[in-house]
Short mmCIF file of C-alpha atoms in Angstrom, two decimals:
data_model
loop_
_atom_site.label_atom_id
_atom_site.label_comp_id
_atom_site.label_asym_id
_atom_site.label_seq_id
_atom_site.Cartn_x
_atom_site.Cartn_y
_atom_site.Cartn_z
CA PHE A 239 10.74 -4.65 -36.14
CA LEU A 240 12.52 -7.10 -33.84
CA ASN A 241 15.62 -7.32 -36.04
CA THR A 242 16.03 -3.61 -36.78
CA GLN A 243 14.63 -2.10 -33.55
CA SER A 244 12.80 0.40 -35.78
CA GLU A 245 9.61 2.13 -34.65
CA ALA A 246 8.14 2.30 -38.16
CA MET A 247 8.44 0.81 -41.64
CA ALA A 248 7.29 2.29 -44.92
CA ILE A 249 5.14 0.43 -47.42
CA VAL A 250 6.13 1.71 -50.88
CA ASP A 251 4.92 1.16 -54.43
CA GLU A 252 7.06 0.31 -57.45
CA GLY A 253 8.09 3.95 -57.82
CA GLY A 254 9.37 4.20 -54.25
CA ARG A 255 6.41 6.33 -53.11
CA ALA A 256 5.20 5.83 -49.55
CA GLN A 257 1.74 4.29 -49.43
CA ALA A 258 1.56 3.92 -45.66
CA LEU A 259 3.64 3.63 -42.50
CA LEU A 260 3.47 0.44 -40.48
CA THR A 261 4.21 0.62 -36.74
CA ALA A 262 4.28 -1.84 -33.87
CA GLU A 263 1.01 -0.25 -32.69
CA THR A 264 -0.57 -1.15 -36.05
CA LEU A 265 0.38 -4.80 -35.55
CA LEU A 266 -0.82 -4.82 -31.94
CA GLY A 267 -4.14 -3.33 -33.05
CA TRP A 268 -4.48 -6.07 -35.66
CA VAL A 269 -3.78 -8.73 -33.04
CA ALA A 270 -6.22 -7.18 -30.55
CA ALA A 271 -8.93 -7.14 -33.23
CA GLY A 272 -8.63 -10.87 -33.76
CA GLY A 273 -5.83 -10.92 -36.31
CA GLY A 274 -5.77 -13.69 -38.84
CA ASN A 275 -3.27 -15.96 -40.51
CA ALA A 276 -0.02 -13.99 -40.21
CA GLN A 277 1.67 -16.19 -42.85
CA GLN A 278 -0.99 -15.64 -45.51
CA GLN A 279 -2.32 -12.11 -44.88
CA ALA A 280 -0.67 -9.32 -46.90
CA VAL A 281 0.83 -6.50 -44.84
CA GLY A 282 -0.99 -3.99 -47.03
CA SER A 283 -4.32 -5.20 -45.66
CA LEU A 284 -3.41 -3.83 -42.21
CA LEU A 285 -3.12 -0.26 -43.47
CA SER A 286 -5.79 2.39 -43.82
CA ASP A 287 -4.62 5.98 -43.32
CA ALA A 288 -2.28 7.68 -45.78
CA PRO A 289 1.05 8.66 -44.21
CA THR A 290 1.84 12.17 -43.03
CA VAL A 291 4.33 13.53 -45.56
CA MET A 292 6.87 16.37 -45.26
CA SER A 293 9.78 17.74 -47.29
CA PRO A 294 13.46 17.32 -46.29
CA ASP A 295 13.81 21.06 -45.57
CA ALA A 296 10.85 21.23 -43.17
CA SER A 297 11.77 22.43 -39.69
CA VAL A 298 11.94 20.11 -36.70
CA THR A 299 9.15 22.09 -35.04
CA ASP A 300 6.93 21.57 -38.10
CA GLY A 301 7.65 17.87 -37.74
CA VAL A 302 6.67 17.96 -34.06
CA ILE A 303 3.30 19.55 -34.89
CA ALA A 304 2.66 17.22 -37.84
CA MET A 305 3.44 14.16 -35.73
CA GLY A 306 1.15 15.46 -32.99
CA ARG A 307 -1.75 15.67 -35.44
CA ALA A 308 -1.07 12.31 -37.07
CA THR A 309 -2.65 9.03 -36.01
CA THR A 310 0.69 7.28 -36.63
CA PRO A 311 3.72 8.46 -34.59
CA ALA A 312 5.94 8.72 -37.67
CA ILE A 313 6.41 11.00 -40.68
CA ALA A 314 7.45 10.11 -44.22
CA ILE A 315 10.08 12.43 -45.75
CA THR A 316 9.78 12.57 -49.54
CA ALA A 317 11.91 14.29 -52.15
CA ASP A 318 9.36 17.00 -52.92
CA GLY A 319 7.29 16.97 -49.73
CA THR A 320 4.23 15.46 -51.44
CA PRO A 321 2.71 11.96 -51.30
CA HIS A 322 3.84 11.50 -54.92
CA GLY A 323 7.52 12.12 -54.17
CA ARG A 324 10.05 9.35 -53.71
CA LEU A 325 10.50 8.29 -50.09
CA GLN A 326 13.80 9.40 -48.55
CA ALA A 327 13.43 8.66 -44.85
CA ILE A 328 11.09 8.05 -41.92
CA VAL A 329 11.17 10.25 -38.82
CA THR A 330 9.75 8.83 -35.57
CA SER A 331 9.26 10.13 -32.04
CA ALA A 332 12.52 8.40 -31.07
CA ASP A 333 14.36 10.60 -33.55
CA LEU A 334 12.84 13.71 -31.98
CA ALA A 335 13.93 12.49 -28.55
CA LEU A 336 17.47 13.48 -29.53
CA LEU A 337 16.32 17.12 -29.53
CA PHE A 338 13.55 17.14 -26.92
CA GLY A 339 13.87 15.89 -23.36
CA GLU A 340 10.06 15.63 -23.27
CA GLN A 341 8.69 14.22 -26.50
CA PRO A 342 5.64 16.23 -27.68
CA ALA A 343 4.30 13.36 -29.77
CA ASN A 344 4.42 11.01 -26.79
CA LEU A 345 2.67 13.59 -24.61
CA LEU A 346 -0.20 13.81 -27.08
CA ARG A 347 -0.39 10.02 -27.37
CA ASP A 348 -0.50 9.63 -23.59
CA ILE A 349 -3.25 12.27 -23.32
CA ARG A 350 -5.36 10.35 -25.85
CA LEU A 351 -4.90 7.17 -23.80
CA ALA A 352 -5.26 8.68 -20.30
CA ARG A 353 -7.49 6.67 -17.95
CA GLY A 354 -8.67 9.51 -15.73
CA LEU A 355 -8.40 13.15 -14.67
CA PRO A 356 -5.38 12.68 -12.33
CA GLU A 357 -3.38 11.32 -15.26
CA LEU A 358 -4.52 14.21 -17.49
CA ARG A 359 -3.55 16.70 -14.77
CA GLU A 360 0.00 15.36 -14.67
CA LEU A 361 0.25 15.36 -18.47
CA ASN A 362 -1.01 18.95 -18.61
CA ARG A 363 1.64 20.00 -16.10
CA ARG A 364 4.33 18.29 -18.16
CA ALA A 365 3.06 19.99 -21.32
CA ARG A 366 3.18 23.43 -19.70
CA ALA A 367 6.68 22.74 -18.37
CA LEU A 368 7.77 21.86 -21.91
CA THR A 369 6.27 25.13 -23.18
CA LEU A 370 8.19 27.17 -20.61
CA GLU A 371 11.41 25.30 -21.35
CA TYR A 372 11.33 26.03 -25.08
CA LEU A 373 9.80 29.52 -24.95
CA THR A 374 13.23 31.09 -25.43
CA GLY A 375 12.36 33.83 -27.92
CA ALA A 376 9.85 35.21 -30.39
CA PRO A 377 10.51 32.53 -33.07
CA ALA A 378 9.37 29.83 -30.62
CA VAL A 379 5.97 31.40 -29.96
CA GLU A 380 4.28 30.22 -33.15
CA TRP A 381 5.13 26.52 -32.95
CA LEU A 382 4.57 26.35 -29.19
CA ALA A 383 1.15 27.96 -29.62
CA ARG A 384 0.26 25.33 -32.20
CA LEU A 385 1.50 22.60 -29.88
CA THR A 386 -0.43 23.85 -26.84
CA HIS A 387 -3.56 24.10 -28.97
CA LEU A 388 -3.18 20.42 -29.90
CA ILE A 389 -2.62 19.56 -26.24
CA ASP A 390 -5.68 21.52 -25.04
CA ALA A 391 -7.86 20.00 -27.77
CA ALA A 392 -6.61 16.50 -26.92
CA ILE A 393 -7.34 16.99 -23.21
CA VAL A 394 -10.85 18.32 -23.85
CA THR A 395 -11.56 15.48 -26.28
CA ARG A 396 -10.26 12.90 -23.82
CA ILE A 397 -12.40 14.32 -21.00
CA LEU A 398 -15.47 14.10 -23.21
CA THR A 399 -14.60 10.52 -24.13
CA LEU A 400 -14.07 9.55 -20.49
CA LYS A 401 -17.45 11.06 -19.63
CA GLY A 402 -19.16 9.25 -22.50
CA VAL A 403 -20.17 12.30 -24.52
CA ASP A 404 -21.27 11.05 -27.94
CA GLN A 405 -19.53 12.46 -31.02
CA ALA A 406 -22.95 12.79 -32.66
CA VAL A 407 -24.25 15.25 -30.04
CA GLY A 408 -23.41 18.86 -30.77
CA CYS A 409 -20.09 20.45 -31.69
CA TRP A 410 -17.64 21.54 -29.00
CA CYS A 411 -15.58 24.55 -30.05
CA PHE A 412 -12.71 26.70 -28.78
CA CYS A 413 -13.25 30.48 -28.75
CA GLY A 414 -11.12 33.59 -28.35
CA SER A 415 -7.39 32.98 -27.95
CA SER A 416 -8.11 29.24 -27.79
CA GLY A 417 -10.03 29.48 -31.08
CA ARG A 418 -7.12 31.31 -32.69
CA GLY A 419 -4.66 28.69 -31.45
CA GLU A 420 -2.80 31.32 -29.40
CA SER A 421 -3.32 30.13 -25.84
CA LEU A 422 0.09 29.42 -24.28
CA THR A 423 -0.89 29.85 -20.64
CA LYS A 424 -2.63 27.58 -18.13
CA LEU A 425 -5.97 29.36 -18.65
CA ALA A 426 -8.71 26.84 -19.37
CA PRO A 427 -9.79 26.65 -23.01
CA HIS A 428 -12.73 28.97 -23.74
CA LEU A 429 -15.51 26.57 -24.83
CA ALA A 430 -18.78 26.92 -26.67
CA VAL A 431 -21.21 24.17 -27.67
CA LEU A 432 -23.34 24.27 -30.82
CA LEU A 433 -26.37 21.97 -30.70
CA ALA A 434 -28.61 20.54 -33.40
CA GLU A 435 -32.33 21.10 -32.97
CA ALA A 436 -32.89 17.54 -31.74
CA ASP A 437 -30.07 17.58 -29.18
CA ASP A 438 -30.83 17.63 -25.45
CA GLU A 439 -29.92 21.16 -24.36
CA ALA A 440 -30.32 20.52 -20.62
CA LEU A 441 -27.99 17.53 -20.82
CA ALA A 442 -25.44 19.53 -22.83
CA ARG A 443 -25.46 22.31 -20.20
CA ASP A 444 -24.79 19.74 -17.48
CA GLN A 445 -21.94 18.32 -19.56
CA TYR A 446 -20.55 21.85 -20.04
CA ALA A 447 -20.57 22.45 -16.28
CA ASP A 448 -18.88 19.07 -15.74
CA MET A 449 -16.25 20.02 -18.31
CA LEU A 450 -15.41 23.27 -16.47
CA ASP A 451 -14.97 21.31 -13.24
CA ALA A 452 -12.86 18.69 -15.02
CA LEU A 453 -10.57 21.34 -16.54
CA HIS A 454 -10.03 22.76 -13.06
CA GLU A 455 -9.10 19.27 -11.84
CA CYS A 456 -6.64 19.05 -14.75
CA ASP A 457 -4.78 22.08 -13.33
CA TYR A 458 -6.21 24.73 -15.67
CA LEU A 459 -6.96 28.21 -14.33
CA PRO A 460 -10.57 29.45 -14.69
CA ARG A 461 -11.34 32.13 -17.26
CA SER A 462 -13.31 35.29 -16.51
CA LEU A 463 -16.06 35.33 -19.16
CA PRO A 464 -18.56 38.09 -20.00
CA PHE A 465 -21.58 35.73 -20.05
CA GLU A 466 -22.85 33.06 -17.69
CA PRO A 467 -21.67 29.51 -18.55
CA GLY A 468 -25.11 28.48 -19.78
CA PHE A 469 -24.94 31.15 -22.49
CA TYR A 470 -22.22 29.20 -24.29
CA VAL A 471 -24.47 26.17 -24.87
CA ALA A 472 -27.25 26.79 -27.39
CA ARG A 473 -29.00 25.37 -30.42
CA ILE A 474 -27.73 26.32 -33.86
CA HIS A 475 -30.73 28.54 -34.69
CA GLU A 476 -30.07 30.58 -31.55
CA TRP A 477 -26.39 30.98 -32.41
CA LYS A 478 -27.34 32.17 -35.89
CA ALA A 479 -29.80 34.72 -34.45
CA ARG A 480 -27.15 36.02 -32.04
CA TYR A 481 -24.60 36.56 -34.79
CA ARG A 482 -27.17 38.32 -37.00
CA ASP A 483 -28.02 40.66 -34.13
CA TRP A 484 -24.38 41.36 -33.28
CA ILE A 485 -23.59 42.26 -36.90
CA ARG A 486 -26.75 44.29 -37.62
CA ASP A 487 -26.75 46.31 -34.40
CA PRO A 488 -23.47 45.84 -32.53
CA VAL A 489 -24.18 48.63 -30.01
CA MET A 490 -27.65 47.59 -28.83
CA HIS A 491 -26.73 43.91 -28.78
CA GLU A 492 -23.40 44.51 -27.03
CA MET A 493 -21.20 42.92 -29.65
CA ALA A 494 -18.13 44.04 -27.69
CA ARG A 495 -18.95 41.48 -24.98
CA ALA A 496 -19.07 38.74 -27.62
CA ARG A 497 -15.74 39.47 -29.33
CA THR A 498 -14.26 36.13 -28.26
CA LEU A 499 -17.07 34.37 -30.13
CA PHE A 500 -15.78 35.68 -33.46
CA ASP A 501 -12.81 33.28 -33.24
CA VAL A 502 -14.39 29.83 -33.12
CA ARG A 503 -12.65 26.55 -33.96
CA PRO A 504 -14.30 23.07 -33.78
CA VAL A 505 -12.50 20.46 -31.66
CA HIS A 506 -15.01 17.66 -31.03
CA GLY A 507 -18.33 16.48 -32.42
CA ARG A 508 -20.34 17.40 -35.50
CA ARG A 509 -18.25 19.82 -37.55
CA SER A 510 -21.22 20.50 -39.85
CA LEU A 511 -22.84 22.57 -37.06
CA TRP A 512 -19.76 24.81 -36.91
CA GLN A 513 -19.79 25.15 -40.69
CA GLN A 514 -23.36 26.44 -40.48
#
């Protein structure tokens, strides 16, 4: 790293296939965890996640989204776009900086490391400014919508982490335009919480109210919703009963008011509850 000034290196097998990408952050994490004998330990022992792989003809915007989702800020380009293809190049956030004044991958990384709501507010403002800058025509809508979804999900997840909400308690989901990954504006993500039978519902409702306040502090605009906030936090058996009623008798049970709840995407917590 010091000699080449590279942000990432590829670990390849005998056939030239990328097995993993090693970054300076990987090495720093190893050191922070206690490290070991740097002269004797194999570099392969530092690696865990498979690299994000793309084909040479993938668009730059696809690369931006893929890098935003990845745990490593680099992408492996292979001959056929699969993990089994021969490695051709590595693309890092520094490469994307040539095309973007504000680097989307760095924004997402900074959101995941933010130390408080003021920092998240500034990052959200920067993300929305980036969206406006590149929203130059219809072709840009799709990739910007995917990017803003990643940003909203990262902000919500970071708020929950800062507030100490356990991953094992419930499943936090996006609904409506947020659930479809189509929310480009500053409207706060539309949230619903699915709880297991043993989860503390009163605590979850308090956390939901705290989340709405936190999103406001992060410079989101409040949404006008058809139900009271407490309605969107319920145990899984109650959610199942609601959906059965909406489908069986949509008129009497006012299914029209619940239309946003038919686009639900999990963003934090126990995904198995959403699958139910």
